[in-house]
mmCIF file of C-alpha atoms in Angstrom:
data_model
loop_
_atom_site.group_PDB
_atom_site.id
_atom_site.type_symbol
_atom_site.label_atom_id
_atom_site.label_comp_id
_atom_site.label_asym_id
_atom_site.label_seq_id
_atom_site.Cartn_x
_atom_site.Cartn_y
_atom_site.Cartn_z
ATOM 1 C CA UNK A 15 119.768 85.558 106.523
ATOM 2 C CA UNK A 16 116.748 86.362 108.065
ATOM 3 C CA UNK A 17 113.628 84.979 106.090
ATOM 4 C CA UNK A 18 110.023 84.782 106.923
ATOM 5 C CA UNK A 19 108.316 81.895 104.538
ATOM 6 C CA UNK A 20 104.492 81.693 103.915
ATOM 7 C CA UNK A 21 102.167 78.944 102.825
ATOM 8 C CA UNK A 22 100.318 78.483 100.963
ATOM 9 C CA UNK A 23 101.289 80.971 98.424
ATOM 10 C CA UNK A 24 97.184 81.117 97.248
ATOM 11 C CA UNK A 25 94.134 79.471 98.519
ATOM 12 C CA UNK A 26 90.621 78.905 97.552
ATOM 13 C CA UNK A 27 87.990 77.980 99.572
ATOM 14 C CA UNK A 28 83.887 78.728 99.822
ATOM 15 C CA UNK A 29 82.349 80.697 102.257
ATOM 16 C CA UNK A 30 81.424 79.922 105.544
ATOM 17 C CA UNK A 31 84.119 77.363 105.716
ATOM 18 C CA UNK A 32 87.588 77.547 107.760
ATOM 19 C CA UNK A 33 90.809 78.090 106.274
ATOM 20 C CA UNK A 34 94.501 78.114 108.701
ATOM 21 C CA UNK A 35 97.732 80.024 106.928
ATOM 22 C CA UNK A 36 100.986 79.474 107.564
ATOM 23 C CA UNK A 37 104.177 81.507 108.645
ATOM 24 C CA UNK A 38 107.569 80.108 109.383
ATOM 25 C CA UNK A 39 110.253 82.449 109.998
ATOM 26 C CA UNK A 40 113.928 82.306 110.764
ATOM 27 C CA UNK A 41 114.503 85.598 112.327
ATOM 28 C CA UNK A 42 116.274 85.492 115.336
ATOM 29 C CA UNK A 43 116.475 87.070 117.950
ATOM 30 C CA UNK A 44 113.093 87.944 117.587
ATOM 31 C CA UNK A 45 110.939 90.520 118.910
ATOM 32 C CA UNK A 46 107.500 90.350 117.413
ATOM 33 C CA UNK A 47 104.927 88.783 114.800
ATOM 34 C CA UNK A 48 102.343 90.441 112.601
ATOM 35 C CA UNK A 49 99.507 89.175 110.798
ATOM 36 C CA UNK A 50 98.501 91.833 108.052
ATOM 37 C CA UNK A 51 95.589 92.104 105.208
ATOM 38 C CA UNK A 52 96.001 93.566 102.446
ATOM 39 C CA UNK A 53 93.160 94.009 99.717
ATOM 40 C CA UNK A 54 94.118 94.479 96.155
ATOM 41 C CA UNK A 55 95.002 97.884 96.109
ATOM 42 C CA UNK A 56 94.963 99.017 99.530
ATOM 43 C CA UNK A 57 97.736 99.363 101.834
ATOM 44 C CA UNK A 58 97.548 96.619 104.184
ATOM 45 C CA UNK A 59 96.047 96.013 107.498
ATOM 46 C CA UNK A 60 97.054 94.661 111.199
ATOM 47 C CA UNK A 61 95.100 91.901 112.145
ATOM 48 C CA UNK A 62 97.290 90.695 115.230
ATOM 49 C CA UNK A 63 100.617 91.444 117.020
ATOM 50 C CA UNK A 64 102.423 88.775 118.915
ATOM 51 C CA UNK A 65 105.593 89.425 120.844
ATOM 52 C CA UNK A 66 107.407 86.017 121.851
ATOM 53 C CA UNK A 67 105.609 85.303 124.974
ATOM 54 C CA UNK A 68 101.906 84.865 123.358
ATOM 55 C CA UNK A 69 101.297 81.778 121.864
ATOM 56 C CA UNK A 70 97.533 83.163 120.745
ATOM 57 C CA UNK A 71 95.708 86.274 119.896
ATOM 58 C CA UNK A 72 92.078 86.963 118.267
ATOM 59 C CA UNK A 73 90.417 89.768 116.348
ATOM 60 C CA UNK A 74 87.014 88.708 115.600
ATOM 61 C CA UNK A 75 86.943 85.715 113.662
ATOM 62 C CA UNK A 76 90.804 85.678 113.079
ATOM 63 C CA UNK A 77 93.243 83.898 115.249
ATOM 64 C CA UNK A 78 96.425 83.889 115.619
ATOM 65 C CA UNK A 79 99.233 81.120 117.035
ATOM 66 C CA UNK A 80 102.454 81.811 117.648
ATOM 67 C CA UNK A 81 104.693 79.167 119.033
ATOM 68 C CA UNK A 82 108.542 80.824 119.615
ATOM 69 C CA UNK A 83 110.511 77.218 119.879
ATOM 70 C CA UNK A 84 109.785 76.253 116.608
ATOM 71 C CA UNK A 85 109.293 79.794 115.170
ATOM 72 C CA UNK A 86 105.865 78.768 113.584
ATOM 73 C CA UNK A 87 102.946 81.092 113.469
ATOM 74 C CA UNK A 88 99.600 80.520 111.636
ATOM 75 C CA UNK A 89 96.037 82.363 110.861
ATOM 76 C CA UNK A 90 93.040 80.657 111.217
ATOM 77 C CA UNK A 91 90.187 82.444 109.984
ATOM 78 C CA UNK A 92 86.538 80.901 110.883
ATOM 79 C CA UNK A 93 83.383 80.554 108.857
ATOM 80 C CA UNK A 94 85.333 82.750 105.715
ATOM 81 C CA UNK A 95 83.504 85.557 104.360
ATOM 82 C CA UNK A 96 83.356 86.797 101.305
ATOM 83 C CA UNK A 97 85.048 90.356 102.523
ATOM 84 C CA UNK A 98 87.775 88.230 103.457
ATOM 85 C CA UNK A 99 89.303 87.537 100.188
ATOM 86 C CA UNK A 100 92.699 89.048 100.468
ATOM 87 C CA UNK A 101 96.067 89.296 100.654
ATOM 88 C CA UNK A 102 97.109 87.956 104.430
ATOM 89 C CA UNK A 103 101.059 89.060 104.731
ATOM 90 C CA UNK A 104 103.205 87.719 108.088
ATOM 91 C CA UNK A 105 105.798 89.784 109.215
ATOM 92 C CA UNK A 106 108.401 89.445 111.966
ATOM 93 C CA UNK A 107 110.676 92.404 114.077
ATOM 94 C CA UNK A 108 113.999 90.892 114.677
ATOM 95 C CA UNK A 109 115.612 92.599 118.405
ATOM 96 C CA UNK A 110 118.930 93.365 115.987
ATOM 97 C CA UNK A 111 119.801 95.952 113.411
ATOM 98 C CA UNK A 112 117.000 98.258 114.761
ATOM 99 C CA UNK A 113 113.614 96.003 115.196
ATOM 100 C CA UNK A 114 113.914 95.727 111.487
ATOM 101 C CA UNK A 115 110.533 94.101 109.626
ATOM 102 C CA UNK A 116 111.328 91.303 107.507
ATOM 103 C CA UNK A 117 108.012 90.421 105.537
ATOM 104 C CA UNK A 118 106.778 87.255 104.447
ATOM 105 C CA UNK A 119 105.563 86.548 100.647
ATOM 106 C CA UNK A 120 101.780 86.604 101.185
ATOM 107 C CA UNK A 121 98.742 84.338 101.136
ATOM 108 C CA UNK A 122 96.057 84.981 98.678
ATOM 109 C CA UNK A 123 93.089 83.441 100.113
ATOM 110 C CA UNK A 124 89.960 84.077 97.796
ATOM 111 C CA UNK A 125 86.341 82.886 98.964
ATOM 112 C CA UNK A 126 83.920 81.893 96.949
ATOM 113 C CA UNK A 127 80.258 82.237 97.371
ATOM 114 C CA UNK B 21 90.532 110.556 112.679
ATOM 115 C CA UNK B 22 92.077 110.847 109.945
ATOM 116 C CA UNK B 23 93.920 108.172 108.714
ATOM 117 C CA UNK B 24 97.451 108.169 106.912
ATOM 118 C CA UNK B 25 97.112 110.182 103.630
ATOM 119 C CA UNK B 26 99.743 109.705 100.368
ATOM 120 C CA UNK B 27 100.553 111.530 97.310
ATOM 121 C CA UNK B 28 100.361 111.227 94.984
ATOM 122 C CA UNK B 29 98.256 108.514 94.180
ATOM 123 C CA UNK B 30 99.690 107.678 91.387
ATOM 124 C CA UNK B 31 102.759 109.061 89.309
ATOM 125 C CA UNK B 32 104.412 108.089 85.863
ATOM 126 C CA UNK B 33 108.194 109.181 85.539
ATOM 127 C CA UNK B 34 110.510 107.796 82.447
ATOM 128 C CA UNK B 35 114.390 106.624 83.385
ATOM 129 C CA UNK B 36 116.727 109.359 84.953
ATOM 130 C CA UNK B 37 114.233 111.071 86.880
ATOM 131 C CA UNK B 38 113.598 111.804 90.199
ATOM 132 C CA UNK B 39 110.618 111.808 92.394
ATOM 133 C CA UNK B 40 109.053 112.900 95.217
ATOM 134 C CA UNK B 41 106.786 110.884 97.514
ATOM 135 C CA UNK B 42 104.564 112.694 100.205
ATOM 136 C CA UNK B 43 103.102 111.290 103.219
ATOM 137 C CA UNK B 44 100.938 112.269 106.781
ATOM 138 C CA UNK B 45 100.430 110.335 109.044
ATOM 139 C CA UNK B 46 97.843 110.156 111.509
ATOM 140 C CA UNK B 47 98.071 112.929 114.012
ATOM 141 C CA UNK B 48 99.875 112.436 117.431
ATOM 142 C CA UNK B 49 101.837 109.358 115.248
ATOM 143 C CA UNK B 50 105.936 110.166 115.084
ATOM 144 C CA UNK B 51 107.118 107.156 113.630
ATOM 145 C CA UNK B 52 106.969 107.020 109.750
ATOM 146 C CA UNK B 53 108.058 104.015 107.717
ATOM 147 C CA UNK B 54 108.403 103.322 104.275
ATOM 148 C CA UNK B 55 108.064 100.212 101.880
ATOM 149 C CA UNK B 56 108.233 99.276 98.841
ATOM 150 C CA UNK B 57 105.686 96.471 97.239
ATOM 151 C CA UNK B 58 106.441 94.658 94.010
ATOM 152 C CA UNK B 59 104.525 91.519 92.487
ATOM 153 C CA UNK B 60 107.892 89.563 92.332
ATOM 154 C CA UNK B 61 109.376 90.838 95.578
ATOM 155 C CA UNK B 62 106.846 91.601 97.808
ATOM 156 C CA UNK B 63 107.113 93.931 100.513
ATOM 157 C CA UNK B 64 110.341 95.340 101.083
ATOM 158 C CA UNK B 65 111.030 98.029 104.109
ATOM 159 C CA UNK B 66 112.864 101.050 102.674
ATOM 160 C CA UNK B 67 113.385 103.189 106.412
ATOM 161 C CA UNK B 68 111.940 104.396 109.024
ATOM 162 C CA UNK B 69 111.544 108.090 110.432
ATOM 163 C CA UNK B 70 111.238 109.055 114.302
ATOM 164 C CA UNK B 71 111.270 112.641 115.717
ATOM 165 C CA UNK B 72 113.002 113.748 112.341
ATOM 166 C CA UNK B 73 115.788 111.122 112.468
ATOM 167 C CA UNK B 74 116.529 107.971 110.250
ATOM 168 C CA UNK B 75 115.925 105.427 113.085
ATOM 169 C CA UNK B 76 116.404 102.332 110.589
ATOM 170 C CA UNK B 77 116.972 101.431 106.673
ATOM 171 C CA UNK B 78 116.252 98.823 104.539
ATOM 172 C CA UNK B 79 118.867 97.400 101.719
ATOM 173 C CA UNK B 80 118.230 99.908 99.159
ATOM 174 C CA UNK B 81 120.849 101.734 97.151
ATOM 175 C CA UNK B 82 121.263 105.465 97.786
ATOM 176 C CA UNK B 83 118.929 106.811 95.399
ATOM 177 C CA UNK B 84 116.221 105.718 97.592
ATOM 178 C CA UNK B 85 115.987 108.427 100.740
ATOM 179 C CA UNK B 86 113.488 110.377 102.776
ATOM 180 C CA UNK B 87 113.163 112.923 105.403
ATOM 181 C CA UNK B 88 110.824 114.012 108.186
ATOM 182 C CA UNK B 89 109.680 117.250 109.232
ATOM 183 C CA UNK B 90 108.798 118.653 112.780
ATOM 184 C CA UNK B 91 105.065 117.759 112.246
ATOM 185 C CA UNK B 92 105.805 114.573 111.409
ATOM 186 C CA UNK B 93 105.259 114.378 107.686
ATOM 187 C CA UNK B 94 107.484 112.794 105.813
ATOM 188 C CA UNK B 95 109.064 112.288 102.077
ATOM 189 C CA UNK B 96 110.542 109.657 100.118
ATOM 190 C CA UNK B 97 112.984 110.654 96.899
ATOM 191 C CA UNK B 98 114.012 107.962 94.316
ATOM 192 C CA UNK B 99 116.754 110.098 91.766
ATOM 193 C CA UNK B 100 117.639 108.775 88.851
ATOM 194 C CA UNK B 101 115.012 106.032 88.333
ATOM 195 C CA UNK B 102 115.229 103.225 87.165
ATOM 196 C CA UNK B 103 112.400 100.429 85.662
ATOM 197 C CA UNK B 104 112.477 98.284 88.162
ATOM 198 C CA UNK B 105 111.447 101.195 90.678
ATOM 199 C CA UNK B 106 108.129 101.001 89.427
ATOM 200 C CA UNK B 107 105.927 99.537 92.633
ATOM 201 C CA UNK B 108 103.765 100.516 94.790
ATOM 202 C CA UNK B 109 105.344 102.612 98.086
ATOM 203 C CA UNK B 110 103.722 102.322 101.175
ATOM 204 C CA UNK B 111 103.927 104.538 104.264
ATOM 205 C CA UNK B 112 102.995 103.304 107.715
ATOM 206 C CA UNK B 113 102.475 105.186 111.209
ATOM 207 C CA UNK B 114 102.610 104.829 114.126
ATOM 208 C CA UNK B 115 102.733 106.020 117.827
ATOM 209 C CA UNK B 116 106.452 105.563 119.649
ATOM 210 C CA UNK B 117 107.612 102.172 119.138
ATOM 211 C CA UNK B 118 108.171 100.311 122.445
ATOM 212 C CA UNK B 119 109.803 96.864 120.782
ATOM 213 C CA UNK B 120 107.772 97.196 118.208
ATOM 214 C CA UNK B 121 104.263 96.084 119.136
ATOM 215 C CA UNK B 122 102.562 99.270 118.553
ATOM 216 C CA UNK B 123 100.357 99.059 115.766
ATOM 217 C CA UNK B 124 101.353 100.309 112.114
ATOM 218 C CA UNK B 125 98.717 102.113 110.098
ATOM 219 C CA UNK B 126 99.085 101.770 106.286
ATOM 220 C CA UNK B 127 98.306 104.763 103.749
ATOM 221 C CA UNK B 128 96.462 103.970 100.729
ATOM 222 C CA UNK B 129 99.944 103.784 98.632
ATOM 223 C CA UNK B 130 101.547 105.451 95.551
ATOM 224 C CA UNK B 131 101.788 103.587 92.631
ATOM 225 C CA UNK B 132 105.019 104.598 90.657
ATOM 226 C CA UNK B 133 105.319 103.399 87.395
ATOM 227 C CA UNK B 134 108.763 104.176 85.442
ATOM 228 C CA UNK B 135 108.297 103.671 81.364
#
């Protein structure tokens, strides 16, 4: 069964500091990764996109890493800003049964000032 | 532009009912999906609409299904509902898919709640 497995399930840290999520997934073949945001009552947002031959990919101060052999991914998000208290959801396409999304169970991350 | 609009925003339904979910997505976008988000399950995809055909579904039961017109709009129906529909449905656009690395775009959401 195809299964996509975050950690840790919440997180608190203060701003300005670092913080690095995890994502390990099982879905295979696989096509692509997604990092997402999602603020409490908002639909979520991308952050990155991965397909299985990038091992790294940035948007501002959030990076991605992908590595395909031991299907790990993680977010690392650099001096954390208030704004970036959120949901942070991982999501991988599988190649079979029609690129279908199998989503991860979220991060909450919450800064504090 | 404008970006992917749902409605409603919210919607309260009892058991046995039906109800209708509306959603546009951004303009030039063909592909529509739709998922379901709960506290204990998380996001969930329900299907996904291209050029008016079911292109892929989720493991839902049957009461859960949707359409999509020629300009792209979709709907999602849930008959007979039950209490455990009540979540928050999300619909996502995007341009063509080419393996899936185009970029989805998330409406706002409807929150269902079934009493």
């Amino acid at each position: 069964k195809n299964q996509v497995e975050q950690s840790p399930q919440s997180l608190i840290i203060l701003e300005g500091k670092n913080c690095t999520l995890q994502c390990n997934y099982t879905v295979s073949p696989f096509s692509n990764l997604r990092w997402y945001k999602q603020d409490t009552g908002r639909g979520p947002v991308s952050l990155t996109i991965m397909t299985f031959s990038e091992n790294t990919k940035s948007n501002g101060r959030y990076t991605a890493t992908l590595d395909a052999d031991t299907k790990q991914s993680s977010l690392h998000i650099t001096a954390s800003q208030l704004s970036d208290s959120a949901s942070y959801i991982c999501v991988v396409t599988g190649l079979n049964a029609g690129n279908m999304l199998t989503f991860g169970g979220g991060t909450r991350l919450m800064v504090k000032p | 532009k404008a970006g992917v609009t749902q409605t409603p925003r919210y919607l309260i339904k009892t058991r046995g009912q039906q109800v209708t979910l509306s959603c546009s997505p951004i303009s030039g976008h063909r592909s529509v999906s739709w998922y379901q988000q709960t506290p204990g399950q998380g996001l969930q995809f329900l299907f996904e609409y291209f050029s008016e055909t079911q292109r892929n579904k989720g493991n839902f039961p049957g009461r859960f299904s949707g359409r999509q017109f020629s300009n792209s709009r979709s709907e999602m129906n849930v008959s007979t509902l039950e209490l455990g529909d009540s979540a928050l449905y999300l619909c996502a656009s995007s341009l063509p898919r080419d393996r899936g690395t185009d970029t989805q775009y998330f409406g706002p959401g409807t929150r269902l709640t079934v009493l």
